[in-house]
mmCIF file of N, CA and C in Angstrom:
data_model
loop_
_atom_site.group_PDB
_atom_site.id
_atom_site.type_symbol
_atom_site.label_atom_id
_atom_site.label_comp_id
_atom_site.label_asym_id
_atom_site.label_seq_id
_atom_site.Cartn_x
_atom_site.Cartn_y
_atom_site.Cartn_z
ATOM 1 N N ALA I 1 0.726 -11.630 13.228
ATOM 2 C CA ALA I 1 1.837 -12.194 12.478
ATOM 3 C C ALA I 1 3.152 -12.054 13.239
ATOM 4 N N GLU I 2 3.218 -11.106 14.142
ATOM 5 C CA GLU I 2 4.452 -10.911 14.884
ATOM 6 C C GLU I 2 4.571 -11.865 16.073
ATOM 7 N N GLU I 3 3.460 -12.455 16.480
ATOM 8 C CA GLU I 3 3.439 -13.492 17.518
ATOM 9 C C GLU I 3 2.369 -14.508 17.145
ATOM 10 N N ILE I 4 2.761 -15.521 16.412
ATOM 11 C CA ILE I 4 1.809 -16.524 15.936
ATOM 12 C C ILE I 4 1.561 -17.522 17.063
ATOM 13 N N PRO I 5 0.296 -17.691 17.505
ATOM 14 C CA PRO I 5 -0.009 -18.524 18.675
ATOM 15 C C PRO I 5 -0.083 -20.026 18.356
ATOM 16 N N TYR I 6 0.958 -20.528 17.718
ATOM 17 C CA TYR I 6 1.041 -21.954 17.397
ATOM 18 C C TYR I 6 2.435 -22.444 17.733
ATOM 19 N N PRO I 7 2.546 -23.733 18.035
ATOM 20 C CA PRO I 7 3.874 -24.280 18.343
ATOM 21 C C PRO I 7 4.775 -24.331 17.104
ATOM 22 N N ASP I 8 6.047 -24.540 17.353
ATOM 23 C CA ASP I 8 7.010 -24.688 16.267
ATOM 24 C C ASP I 8 6.564 -25.790 15.302
ATOM 25 N N ILE I 9 7.000 -25.658 14.057
ATOM 26 C CA ILE I 9 6.743 -26.618 12.967
ATOM 27 C C ILE I 9 5.288 -27.083 12.905
ATOM 28 N N SER I 10 4.373 -26.142 12.780
ATOM 29 C CA SER I 10 2.938 -26.434 12.747
ATOM 30 C C SER I 10 2.328 -26.428 11.339
ATOM 31 N N PHE I 11 2.933 -25.734 10.380
ATOM 32 C CA PHE I 11 2.302 -25.542 9.078
ATOM 33 C C PHE I 11 3.222 -25.943 7.936
ATOM 34 N N ASP I 12 2.616 -26.524 6.891
ATOM 35 C CA ASP I 12 3.356 -26.863 5.672
ATOM 36 C C ASP I 12 3.437 -25.683 4.718
ATOM 37 N N ILE I 13 2.429 -24.842 4.760
ATOM 38 C CA ILE I 13 2.377 -23.692 3.852
ATOM 39 C C ILE I 13 1.680 -22.519 4.546
ATOM 40 N N ILE I 14 2.183 -21.341 4.278
ATOM 41 C CA ILE I 14 1.562 -20.111 4.779
ATOM 42 C C ILE I 14 1.426 -19.170 3.585
ATOM 43 N N VAL I 15 0.242 -18.598 3.423
ATOM 44 C CA VAL I 15 -0.039 -17.663 2.337
ATOM 45 C C VAL I 15 -0.362 -16.297 2.950
ATOM 46 N N SER I 16 0.283 -15.284 2.417
ATOM 47 C CA SER I 16 0.072 -13.923 2.902
ATOM 48 C C SER I 16 -0.072 -12.995 1.702
ATOM 49 N N VAL I 17 -1.156 -12.246 1.659
ATOM 50 C CA VAL I 17 -1.390 -11.316 0.554
ATOM 51 C C VAL I 17 -1.403 -9.891 1.098
ATOM 52 N N CYS I 18 -0.384 -9.148 0.757
ATOM 53 C CA CYS I 18 -0.280 -7.722 1.101
ATOM 54 C C CYS I 18 -0.467 -7.469 2.600
ATOM 55 N N VAL I 19 0.343 -8.123 3.412
ATOM 56 C CA VAL I 19 0.270 -7.950 4.858
ATOM 57 C C VAL I 19 1.538 -7.308 5.414
ATOM 58 N N PHE I 20 2.702 -7.804 5.041
ATOM 59 C CA PHE I 20 3.950 -7.429 5.706
ATOM 60 C C PHE I 20 4.260 -5.940 5.652
ATOM 61 N N GLU I 21 3.843 -5.272 4.585
ATOM 62 C CA GLU I 21 4.127 -3.843 4.467
ATOM 63 C C GLU I 21 3.361 -3.015 5.496
ATOM 64 N N HIS I 22 2.378 -3.617 6.158
ATOM 65 C CA HIS I 22 1.571 -2.902 7.158
ATOM 66 C C HIS I 22 2.059 -3.119 8.588
ATOM 67 N N LEU I 23 3.008 -4.009 8.780
ATOM 68 C CA LEU I 23 3.449 -4.371 10.124
ATOM 69 C C LEU I 23 4.558 -3.459 10.624
ATOM 70 N N TYR I 24 4.541 -3.202 11.919
ATOM 71 C CA TYR I 24 5.616 -2.424 12.524
ATOM 72 C C TYR I 24 6.905 -3.225 12.557
ATOM 73 N N SER I 25 6.786 -4.537 12.754
ATOM 74 C CA SER I 25 7.963 -5.393 12.823
ATOM 75 C C SER I 25 7.842 -6.544 11.833
ATOM 76 N N ASP I 26 8.056 -6.233 10.575
ATOM 77 C CA ASP I 26 7.966 -7.271 9.547
ATOM 78 C C ASP I 26 9.034 -8.344 9.742
ATOM 79 N N GLU I 27 10.204 -7.959 10.238
ATOM 80 C CA GLU I 27 11.273 -8.942 10.459
ATOM 81 C C GLU I 27 10.874 -9.958 11.525
ATOM 82 N N LYS I 28 10.196 -9.501 12.558
ATOM 83 C CA LYS I 28 9.696 -10.417 13.592
ATOM 84 C C LYS I 28 8.652 -11.363 12.989
ATOM 85 N N ALA I 29 7.806 -10.849 12.114
ATOM 86 C CA ALA I 29 6.795 -11.686 11.458
ATOM 87 C C ALA I 29 7.463 -12.756 10.591
ATOM 88 N N PHE I 30 8.504 -12.391 9.851
ATOM 89 C CA PHE I 30 9.210 -13.373 9.033
ATOM 90 C C PHE I 30 9.844 -14.457 9.915
ATOM 91 N N GLN I 31 10.390 -14.055 11.051
ATOM 92 C CA GLN I 31 10.980 -15.032 11.979
ATOM 93 C C GLN I 31 9.916 -15.968 12.549
ATOM 94 N N GLU I 32 8.757 -15.419 12.879
ATOM 95 C CA GLU I 32 7.660 -16.233 13.408
ATOM 96 C C GLU I 32 7.152 -17.222 12.357
ATOM 97 N N ILE I 33 7.039 -16.777 11.135
ATOM 98 C CA ILE I 33 6.594 -17.667 10.071
ATOM 99 C C ILE I 33 7.611 -18.783 9.876
ATOM 100 N N PHE I 34 8.875 -18.432 9.886
ATOM 101 C CA PHE I 34 9.915 -19.456 9.769
ATOM 102 C C PHE I 34 9.797 -20.471 10.906
ATOM 103 N N ARG I 35 9.542 -19.986 12.099
ATOM 104 C CA ARG I 35 9.433 -20.856 13.275
ATOM 105 C C ARG I 35 8.295 -21.863 13.144
ATOM 106 N N VAL I 36 7.133 -21.430 12.653
ATOM 107 C CA VAL I 36 5.963 -22.318 12.616
ATOM 108 C C VAL I 36 5.880 -23.175 11.357
ATOM 109 N N LEU I 37 6.744 -22.909 10.372
ATOM 110 C CA LEU I 37 6.756 -23.753 9.178
ATOM 111 C C LEU I 37 7.495 -25.064 9.447
ATOM 112 N N THR I 38 7.011 -26.134 8.821
ATOM 113 C CA THR I 38 7.693 -27.427 8.899
ATOM 114 C C THR I 38 8.915 -27.390 7.995
ATOM 115 N N LYS I 39 9.767 -28.415 8.104
ATOM 116 C CA LYS I 39 10.899 -28.550 7.190
ATOM 117 C C LYS I 39 10.333 -28.649 5.778
ATOM 118 N N ASN I 40 10.898 -27.913 4.864
ATOM 119 C CA ASN I 40 10.423 -27.778 3.486
ATOM 120 C C ASN I 40 9.077 -27.056 3.396
ATOM 121 N N GLY I 41 8.680 -26.390 4.486
ATOM 122 C CA GLY I 41 7.468 -25.581 4.472
ATOM 123 C C GLY I 41 7.650 -24.369 3.566
ATOM 124 N N ILE I 42 6.541 -23.867 3.043
ATOM 125 C CA ILE I 42 6.591 -22.810 2.029
ATOM 126 C C ILE I 42 5.817 -21.572 2.485
ATOM 127 N N LEU I 43 6.427 -20.436 2.302
ATOM 128 C CA LEU I 43 5.749 -19.145 2.446
ATOM 129 C C LEU I 43 5.499 -18.605 1.046
ATOM 130 N N LEU I 44 4.251 -18.332 0.727
ATOM 131 C CA LEU I 44 3.873 -17.649 -0.513
ATOM 132 C C LEU I 44 3.302 -16.303 -0.106
ATOM 133 N N ALA I 45 3.840 -15.235 -0.673
ATOM 134 C CA ALA I 45 3.388 -13.908 -0.236
ATOM 135 C C ALA I 45 3.498 -12.882 -1.349
ATOM 136 N N THR I 46 2.675 -11.852 -1.230
ATOM 137 C CA THR I 46 2.834 -10.654 -2.039
ATOM 138 C C THR I 46 3.025 -9.482 -1.084
ATOM 139 N N VAL I 47 3.798 -8.509 -1.531
ATOM 140 C CA VAL I 47 4.017 -7.288 -0.754
ATOM 141 C C VAL I 47 4.012 -6.101 -1.712
ATOM 142 N N ASP I 48 3.705 -4.944 -1.189
ATOM 143 C CA ASP I 48 3.734 -3.730 -1.998
ATOM 144 C C ASP I 48 5.183 -3.316 -2.255
ATOM 145 N N SER I 49 5.436 -2.899 -3.481
ATOM 146 C CA SER I 49 6.770 -2.475 -3.868
ATOM 147 C C SER I 49 6.773 -1.041 -4.394
ATOM 148 N N LEU I 50 5.940 -0.777 -5.376
ATOM 149 C CA LEU I 50 5.841 0.539 -6.011
ATOM 150 C C LEU I 50 7.191 1.030 -6.536
ATOM 151 N N THR I 51 7.991 0.122 -7.083
ATOM 152 C CA THR I 51 9.291 0.489 -7.635
ATOM 153 C C THR I 51 9.218 0.875 -9.100
ATOM 154 N N SER I 52 8.048 0.805 -9.687
ATOM 155 C CA SER I 52 7.881 1.144 -11.097
ATOM 156 C C SER I 52 8.292 2.590 -11.341
ATOM 157 N N PRO I 53 9.033 2.841 -12.426
ATOM 158 C CA PRO I 53 9.402 4.227 -12.731
ATOM 159 C C PRO I 53 8.195 5.081 -13.109
ATOM 160 N N ASN I 54 7.065 4.452 -13.325
ATOM 161 C CA ASN I 54 5.843 5.183 -13.669
ATOM 162 C C ASN I 54 5.138 5.745 -12.435
ATOM 163 N N ILE I 55 5.649 5.425 -11.259
ATOM 164 C CA ILE I 55 5.023 5.874 -10.014
ATOM 165 C C ILE I 55 5.916 6.927 -9.368
ATOM 166 N N THR I 56 5.348 8.086 -9.098
ATOM 167 C CA THR I 56 6.116 9.196 -8.532
ATOM 168 C C THR I 56 6.296 9.028 -7.020
ATOM 169 N N GLU I 57 7.222 9.790 -6.471
ATOM 170 C CA GLU I 57 7.433 9.773 -5.022
ATOM 171 C C GLU I 57 6.184 10.272 -4.295
ATOM 172 N N LYS I 58 5.498 11.231 -4.887
ATOM 173 C CA LYS I 58 4.256 11.740 -4.300
ATOM 174 C C LYS I 58 3.201 10.629 -4.247
ATOM 175 N N GLU I 59 3.100 9.837 -5.308
ATOM 176 C CA GLU I 59 2.139 8.729 -5.331
ATOM 177 C C GLU I 59 2.514 7.645 -4.319
ATOM 178 N N LYS I 60 3.815 7.396 -4.165
ATOM 179 C CA LYS I 60 4.264 6.425 -3.157
ATOM 180 C C LYS I 60 3.875 6.903 -1.758
ATOM 181 N N ALA I 61 4.114 8.171 -1.486
ATOM 182 C CA ALA I 61 3.768 8.734 -0.175
ATOM 183 C C ALA I 61 2.261 8.653 0.057
ATOM 184 N N TRP I 62 1.472 8.972 -0.969
ATOM 185 C CA TRP I 62 0.010 8.872 -0.859
ATOM 186 C C TRP I 62 -0.403 7.439 -0.548
ATOM 187 N N HIS I 63 0.173 6.484 -1.267
ATOM 188 C CA HIS I 63 -0.149 5.069 -1.066
ATOM 189 C C HIS I 63 0.194 4.637 0.367
ATOM 190 N N LYS I 64 1.380 5.009 0.827
ATOM 191 C CA LYS I 64 1.783 4.618 2.188
ATOM 192 C C LYS I 64 0.827 5.188 3.230
ATOM 193 N N GLN I 65 0.419 6.433 3.050
ATOM 194 C CA GLN I 65 -0.492 7.051 4.009
ATOM 195 C C GLN I 65 -1.895 6.467 3.891
ATOM 196 N N LYS I 66 -2.431 6.401 2.707
ATOM 197 C CA LYS I 66 -3.808 5.950 2.492
ATOM 198 C C LYS I 66 -3.987 4.468 2.837
ATOM 199 N N CYS I 67 -2.971 3.675 2.550
ATOM 200 C CA CYS I 67 -3.065 2.221 2.766
ATOM 201 C C CYS I 67 -2.381 1.772 4.056
ATOM 202 N N TYR I 68 -1.928 2.732 4.853
ATOM 203 C CA TYR I 68 -1.314 2.442 6.156
ATOM 204 C C TYR I 68 -0.101 1.518 6.034
ATOM 205 N N CYS I 69 0.739 1.775 5.050
ATOM 206 C CA CYS I 69 1.955 0.975 4.859
ATOM 207 C C CYS I 69 3.090 1.548 5.699
ATOM 208 N N LYS I 70 3.767 0.676 6.390
ATOM 209 C CA LYS I 70 4.939 1.093 7.167
ATOM 210 C C LYS I 70 6.185 1.095 6.296
ATOM 211 N N GLN I 71 6.212 0.233 5.274
ATOM 212 C CA GLN I 71 7.332 0.162 4.364
ATOM 213 C C GLN I 71 6.882 -0.385 3.018
ATOM 214 N N LEU I 72 7.688 -0.091 2.013
ATOM 215 C CA LEU I 72 7.552 -0.680 0.689
ATOM 216 C C LEU I 72 8.844 -1.451 0.449
ATOM 217 N N TYR I 73 8.800 -2.461 -0.399
ATOM 218 C CA TYR I 73 9.944 -3.350 -0.553
ATOM 219 C C TYR I 73 10.558 -3.293 -1.941
ATOM 220 N N THR I 74 11.866 -3.450 -1.978
ATOM 221 C CA THR I 74 12.546 -3.783 -3.221
ATOM 222 C C THR I 74 12.816 -5.281 -3.164
ATOM 223 N N LEU I 75 13.152 -5.829 -4.306
ATOM 224 C CA LEU I 75 13.445 -7.256 -4.378
ATOM 225 C C LEU I 75 14.575 -7.639 -3.419
ATOM 226 N N LEU I 76 15.636 -6.856 -3.400
ATOM 227 C CA LEU I 76 16.778 -7.162 -2.528
ATOM 228 C C LEU I 76 16.447 -7.015 -1.047
ATOM 229 N N GLU I 77 15.676 -5.992 -0.693
ATOM 230 C CA GLU I 77 15.286 -5.810 0.712
ATOM 231 C C GLU I 77 14.467 -6.991 1.207
ATOM 232 N N LEU I 78 13.532 -7.439 0.394
ATOM 233 C CA LEU I 78 12.690 -8.563 0.799
ATOM 234 C C LEU I 78 13.517 -9.834 0.943
ATOM 235 N N LYS I 79 14.393 -10.096 -0.011
ATOM 236 C CA LYS I 79 15.260 -11.275 0.076
ATOM 237 C C LYS I 79 16.136 -11.222 1.318
ATOM 238 N N ASP I 80 16.701 -10.058 1.610
ATOM 239 C CA ASP I 80 17.562 -9.907 2.791
ATOM 240 C C ASP I 80 16.800 -10.184 4.085
ATOM 241 N N LYS I 81 15.593 -9.657 4.193
ATOM 242 C CA LYS I 81 14.805 -9.857 5.410
ATOM 243 C C LYS I 81 14.426 -11.323 5.587
ATOM 244 N N LEU I 82 14.052 -11.976 4.502
ATOM 245 C CA LEU I 82 13.699 -13.397 4.589
ATOM 246 C C LEU I 82 14.926 -14.251 4.892
ATOM 247 N N SER I 83 16.032 -13.912 4.292
ATOM 248 C CA SER I 83 17.284 -14.625 4.559
ATOM 249 C C SER I 83 17.689 -14.475 6.020
ATOM 250 N N HIS I 84 17.561 -13.269 6.534
ATOM 251 C CA HIS I 84 17.878 -12.995 7.936
ATOM 252 C C HIS I 84 16.978 -13.810 8.880
ATOM 253 N N ALA I 85 15.740 -14.070 8.452
ATOM 254 C CA ALA I 85 14.798 -14.858 9.267
ATOM 255 C C ALA I 85 15.132 -16.348 9.229
ATOM 256 N N GLY I 86 15.975 -16.769 8.283
ATOM 257 C CA GLY I 86 16.381 -18.166 8.221
ATOM 258 C C GLY I 86 16.081 -18.879 6.919
ATOM 259 N N PHE I 87 15.317 -18.236 6.041
ATOM 260 C CA PHE I 87 14.991 -18.871 4.766
ATOM 261 C C PHE I 87 16.233 -18.925 3.877
ATOM 262 N N LYS I 88 16.424 -20.054 3.218
ATOM 263 C CA LYS I 88 17.586 -20.226 2.337
ATOM 264 C C LYS I 88 17.190 -20.174 0.861
ATOM 265 N N LYS I 89 16.094 -20.808 0.517
ATOM 266 C CA LYS I 89 15.651 -20.850 -0.878
ATOM 267 C C LYS I 89 14.538 -19.817 -1.055
ATOM 268 N N ILE I 90 14.860 -18.726 -1.742
ATOM 269 C CA ILE I 90 13.932 -17.609 -1.887
ATOM 270 C C ILE I 90 13.824 -17.245 -3.362
ATOM 271 N N GLU I 91 12.615 -17.279 -3.890
ATOM 272 C CA GLU I 91 12.352 -16.858 -5.266
ATOM 273 C C GLU I 91 11.448 -15.636 -5.213
ATOM 274 N N THR I 92 11.818 -14.593 -5.937
ATOM 275 C CA THR I 92 11.006 -13.381 -5.965
ATOM 276 C C THR I 92 10.787 -12.942 -7.402
ATOM 277 N N LYS I 93 9.689 -12.237 -7.606
ATOM 278 C CA LYS I 93 9.380 -11.708 -8.931
ATOM 279 C C LYS I 93 8.508 -10.476 -8.767
ATOM 280 N N TYR I 94 8.867 -9.431 -9.509
ATOM 281 C CA TYR I 94 8.004 -8.259 -9.547
ATOM 282 C C TYR I 94 6.754 -8.589 -10.349
ATOM 283 N N ILE I 95 5.619 -8.122 -9.865
ATOM 284 C CA ILE I 95 4.363 -8.279 -10.590
ATOM 285 C C ILE I 95 3.707 -6.916 -10.731
ATOM 286 N N ILE I 96 2.788 -6.821 -11.653
ATOM 287 C CA ILE I 96 2.113 -5.562 -11.995
ATOM 288 C C ILE I 96 3.181 -4.526 -12.350
ATOM 289 N N SER I 97 3.913 -4.809 -13.420
ATOM 290 C CA SER I 97 5.033 -3.939 -13.773
ATOM 291 C C SER I 97 4.794 -3.082 -15.014
ATOM 292 N N HIS I 98 3.825 -3.411 -15.816
ATOM 293 C CA HIS I 98 3.550 -2.585 -16.991
ATOM 294 C C HIS I 98 2.985 -1.240 -16.535
ATOM 295 N N SER I 99 3.292 -0.187 -17.255
ATOM 296 C CA SER I 99 2.842 1.151 -16.848
ATOM 297 C C SER I 99 1.317 1.231 -16.741
ATOM 298 N N PHE I 100 0.597 0.591 -17.663
ATOM 299 C CA PHE I 100 -0.865 0.592 -17.603
ATOM 300 C C PHE I 100 -1.348 -0.124 -16.343
ATOM 301 N N SER I 101 -0.734 -1.256 -16.033
ATOM 302 C CA SER I 101 -1.130 -2.035 -14.852
ATOM 303 C C SER I 101 -0.889 -1.247 -13.571
ATOM 304 N N SER I 102 0.262 -0.589 -13.500
ATOM 305 C CA SER I 102 0.582 0.217 -12.319
ATOM 306 C C SER I 102 -0.404 1.363 -12.152
ATOM 307 N N ARG I 103 -0.719 2.031 -13.251
ATOM 308 C CA ARG I 103 -1.686 3.126 -13.210
ATOM 309 C C ARG I 103 -3.052 2.618 -12.768
ATOM 310 N N TRP I 104 -3.440 1.443 -13.261
ATOM 311 C CA TRP I 104 -4.734 0.857 -12.888
ATOM 312 C C TRP I 104 -4.769 0.584 -11.386
ATOM 313 N N GLU I 105 -3.695 0.052 -10.836
ATOM 314 C CA GLU I 105 -3.652 -0.230 -9.394
ATOM 315 C C GLU I 105 -3.824 1.056 -8.583
ATOM 316 N N LEU I 106 -3.112 2.095 -8.956
ATOM 317 C CA LEU I 106 -3.245 3.374 -8.244
ATOM 318 C C LEU I 106 -4.658 3.930 -8.373
ATOM 319 N N MET I 107 -5.212 3.870 -9.583
ATOM 320 C CA MET I 107 -6.563 4.378 -9.795
ATOM 321 C C MET I 107 -7.574 3.563 -8.979
ATOM 322 N N SER I 108 -7.387 2.259 -8.925
ATOM 323 C CA SER I 108 -8.295 1.404 -8.156
ATOM 324 C C SER I 108 -8.305 1.786 -6.685
ATOM 325 N N GLU I 109 -7.128 2.090 -6.153
ATOM 326 C CA GLU I 109 -7.054 2.500 -4.752
ATOM 327 C C GLU I 109 -7.825 3.803 -4.535
ATOM 328 N N LYS I 110 -7.731 4.703 -5.479
ATOM 329 C CA LYS I 110 -8.404 5.995 -5.335
ATOM 330 C C LYS I 110 -9.908 5.881 -5.549
ATOM 331 N N LEU I 111 -10.321 4.995 -6.457
ATOM 332 C CA LEU I 111 -11.748 4.819 -6.722
ATOM 333 C C LEU I 111 -12.438 3.960 -5.669
ATOM 334 N N GLY I 112 -11.693 3.121 -5.019
ATOM 335 C CA GLY I 112 -12.272 2.247 -4.005
ATOM 336 C C GLY I 112 -13.172 1.191 -4.607
ATOM 337 N N PHE I 113 -14.318 1.004 -4.010
ATOM 338 C CA PHE I 113 -15.238 -0.073 -4.372
ATOM 339 C C PHE I 113 -15.713 0.013 -5.822
ATOM 340 N N ILE I 114 -15.798 1.218 -6.356
ATOM 341 C CA ILE I 114 -16.258 1.399 -7.737
ATOM 342 C C ILE I 114 -15.357 0.640 -8.710
ATOM 343 N N SER I 115 -14.062 0.568 -8.410
ATOM 344 C CA SER I 115 -13.130 -0.105 -9.317
ATOM 345 C C SER I 115 -13.453 -1.588 -9.468
ATOM 346 N N PHE I 116 -14.115 -2.168 -8.493
ATOM 347 C CA PHE I 116 -14.513 -3.579 -8.572
ATOM 348 C C PHE I 116 -15.387 -3.811 -9.804
ATOM 349 N N PHE I 117 -16.263 -2.873 -10.105
ATOM 350 C CA PHE I 117 -17.158 -3.014 -11.252
ATOM 351 C C PHE I 117 -16.456 -2.742 -12.579
ATOM 352 N N LEU I 118 -15.400 -1.961 -12.550
ATOM 353 C CA LEU I 118 -14.641 -1.666 -13.763
ATOM 354 C C LEU I 118 -13.623 -2.751 -14.089
ATOM 355 N N TYR I 119 -13.268 -3.535 -13.103
ATOM 356 C CA TYR I 119 -12.192 -4.512 -13.265
ATOM 357 C C TYR I 119 -12.386 -5.456 -14.448
ATOM 358 N N PRO I 120 -13.597 -6.001 -14.680
ATOM 359 C CA PRO I 120 -13.757 -6.905 -15.834
ATOM 360 C C PRO I 120 -13.389 -6.255 -17.169
ATOM 361 N N LEU I 121 -13.543 -4.953 -17.278
ATOM 362 C CA LEU I 121 -13.225 -4.262 -18.525
ATOM 363 C C LEU I 121 -11.725 -4.200 -18.792
ATOM 364 N N VAL I 122 -10.930 -4.225 -17.745
ATOM 365 C CA VAL I 122 -9.482 -4.088 -17.922
ATOM 366 C C VAL I 122 -8.711 -5.361 -17.579
ATOM 367 N N TYR I 123 -9.383 -6.371 -17.067
ATOM 368 C CA TYR I 123 -8.682 -7.583 -16.636
ATOM 369 C C TYR I 123 -7.905 -8.246 -17.778
ATOM 370 N N ILE I 124 -8.545 -8.454 -18.920
ATOM 371 C CA ILE I 124 -7.884 -9.141 -20.051
ATOM 372 C C ILE I 124 -6.681 -8.329 -20.545
ATOM 373 N N PRO I 125 -6.820 -7.022 -20.808
ATOM 374 C CA PRO I 125 -5.635 -6.273 -21.242
ATOM 375 C C PRO I 125 -4.497 -6.313 -20.215
ATOM 376 N N ILE I 126 -4.837 -6.213 -18.929
ATOM 377 C CA ILE I 126 -3.800 -6.269 -17.899
ATOM 378 C C ILE I 126 -3.118 -7.631 -17.926
ATOM 379 N N TRP I 127 -3.894 -8.687 -18.025
ATOM 380 C CA TRP I 127 -3.331 -10.034 -18.045
ATOM 381 C C TRP I 127 -2.392 -10.203 -19.237
ATOM 382 N N LEU I 128 -2.795 -9.714 -20.401
ATOM 383 C CA LEU I 128 -1.958 -9.824 -21.595
ATOM 384 C C LEU I 128 -0.669 -9.018 -21.456
ATOM 385 N N LEU I 129 -0.768 -7.842 -20.863
ATOM 386 C CA LEU I 129 0.417 -7.016 -20.663
ATOM 387 C C LEU I 129 1.368 -7.649 -19.647
ATOM 388 N N GLU I 130 0.826 -8.184 -18.590
ATOM 389 C CA GLU I 130 1.648 -8.750 -17.520
ATOM 390 C C GLU I 130 2.257 -10.096 -17.890
ATOM 391 N N LYS I 131 1.681 -10.754 -18.875
ATOM 392 C CA LYS I 131 2.169 -12.065 -19.291
ATOM 393 C C LYS I 131 3.640 -12.001 -19.704
ATOM 394 N N LYS I 132 4.065 -10.859 -20.196
ATOM 395 C CA LYS I 132 5.439 -10.679 -20.669
ATOM 396 C C LYS I 132 6.309 -9.973 -19.622
ATOM 397 N N ASN I 133 5.976 -10.121 -18.369
ATOM 398 C CA ASN I 133 6.682 -9.415 -17.303
ATOM 399 C C ASN I 133 8.065 -10.014 -17.047
ATOM 400 N N ASN I 134 9.085 -9.307 -17.432
ATOM 401 C CA ASN I 134 10.463 -9.673 -17.114
ATOM 402 C C ASN I 134 11.200 -8.438 -16.610
ATOM 403 N N LYS I 135 10.497 -7.578 -15.927
ATOM 404 C CA LYS I 135 11.065 -6.301 -15.529
ATOM 405 C C LYS I 135 11.698 -6.372 -14.142
ATOM 406 N N ASN I 136 12.538 -5.402 -13.873
ATOM 407 C CA ASN I 136 13.210 -5.310 -12.579
ATOM 408 C C ASN I 136 12.528 -4.299 -11.676
ATOM 409 N N TYR I 137 11.237 -4.141 -11.855
ATOM 410 C CA TYR I 137 10.447 -3.258 -11.021
ATOM 411 C C TYR I 137 8.990 -3.674 -11.137
ATOM 412 N N GLY I 138 8.187 -3.141 -10.241
ATOM 413 C CA GLY I 138 6.776 -3.459 -10.286
ATOM 414 C C GLY I 138 6.008 -2.817 -9.151
ATOM 415 N N TYR I 139 4.721 -2.968 -9.203
ATOM 416 C CA TYR I 139 3.841 -2.422 -8.172
ATOM 417 C C TYR I 139 3.867 -3.291 -6.922
ATOM 418 N N LYS I 140 4.010 -4.596 -7.147
ATOM 419 C CA LYS I 140 4.059 -5.562 -6.052
ATOM 420 C C LYS I 140 5.160 -6.569 -6.317
ATOM 421 N N LEU I 141 5.511 -7.291 -5.263
ATOM 422 C CA LEU I 141 6.465 -8.388 -5.359
ATOM 423 C C LEU I 141 5.758 -9.668 -4.958
ATOM 424 N N PHE I 142 6.080 -10.743 -5.646
ATOM 425 C CA PHE I 142 5.629 -12.077 -5.251
ATOM 426 C C PHE I 142 6.858 -12.816 -4.744
ATOM 427 N N VAL I 143 6.685 -13.553 -3.651
ATOM 428 C CA VAL I 143 7.799 -14.322 -3.102
ATOM 429 C C VAL I 143 7.362 -15.731 -2.755
ATOM 430 N N LYS I 144 8.270 -16.655 -3.001
ATOM 431 C CA LYS I 144 8.133 -18.035 -2.552
ATOM 432 C C LYS I 144 9.403 -18.338 -1.781
ATOM 433 N N ALA I 145 9.258 -18.598 -0.486
ATOM 434 C CA ALA I 145 10.400 -18.886 0.374
ATOM 435 C C ALA I 145 10.192 -20.248 1.021
ATOM 436 N N ILE I 146 11.233 -21.070 0.978
ATOM 437 C CA ILE I 146 11.142 -22.431 1.496
ATOM 438 C C ILE I 146 12.079 -22.584 2.691
ATOM 439 N N LYS I 147 11.552 -23.177 3.735
ATOM 440 C CA LYS I 147 12.355 -23.458 4.927
ATOM 441 C C LYS I 147 13.034 -24.805 4.710
ATOM 442 N N GLU I 148 14.354 -24.794 4.656
ATOM 443 C CA GLU I 148 15.093 -26.042 4.439
ATOM 444 C C GLU I 148 15.574 -26.634 5.745
#
């Protein structure tokens, strides 16, 4: 992601799920994505945030170590980095912000593959809880950035 082997203006859309927090140079990756997107090209991405007040500093440190995260993002930090890369139209939203949802995410990381089998039992309640998400914090951030 820090050196995309494609010429300028090659893609209309780029999708990234939980990648940027693992990179040593996320700003370089954002610049590269901007470079290879066409005019009006779209970046859709999620990144780890862990800004929920239900998550302790100890849990954040565990997550960063266990999941090999170089950084976690706040809404403003992510917007600033994308803006610095050249994006003008940036929409962001915290996701997985309910306390139950955040706890489930942490537990899933600790349980590993076993959580895959438990997921159907909690999917509907999580979806119902998250449907009303208007919070200023969350476990992850979703971003839509458009190159104008």
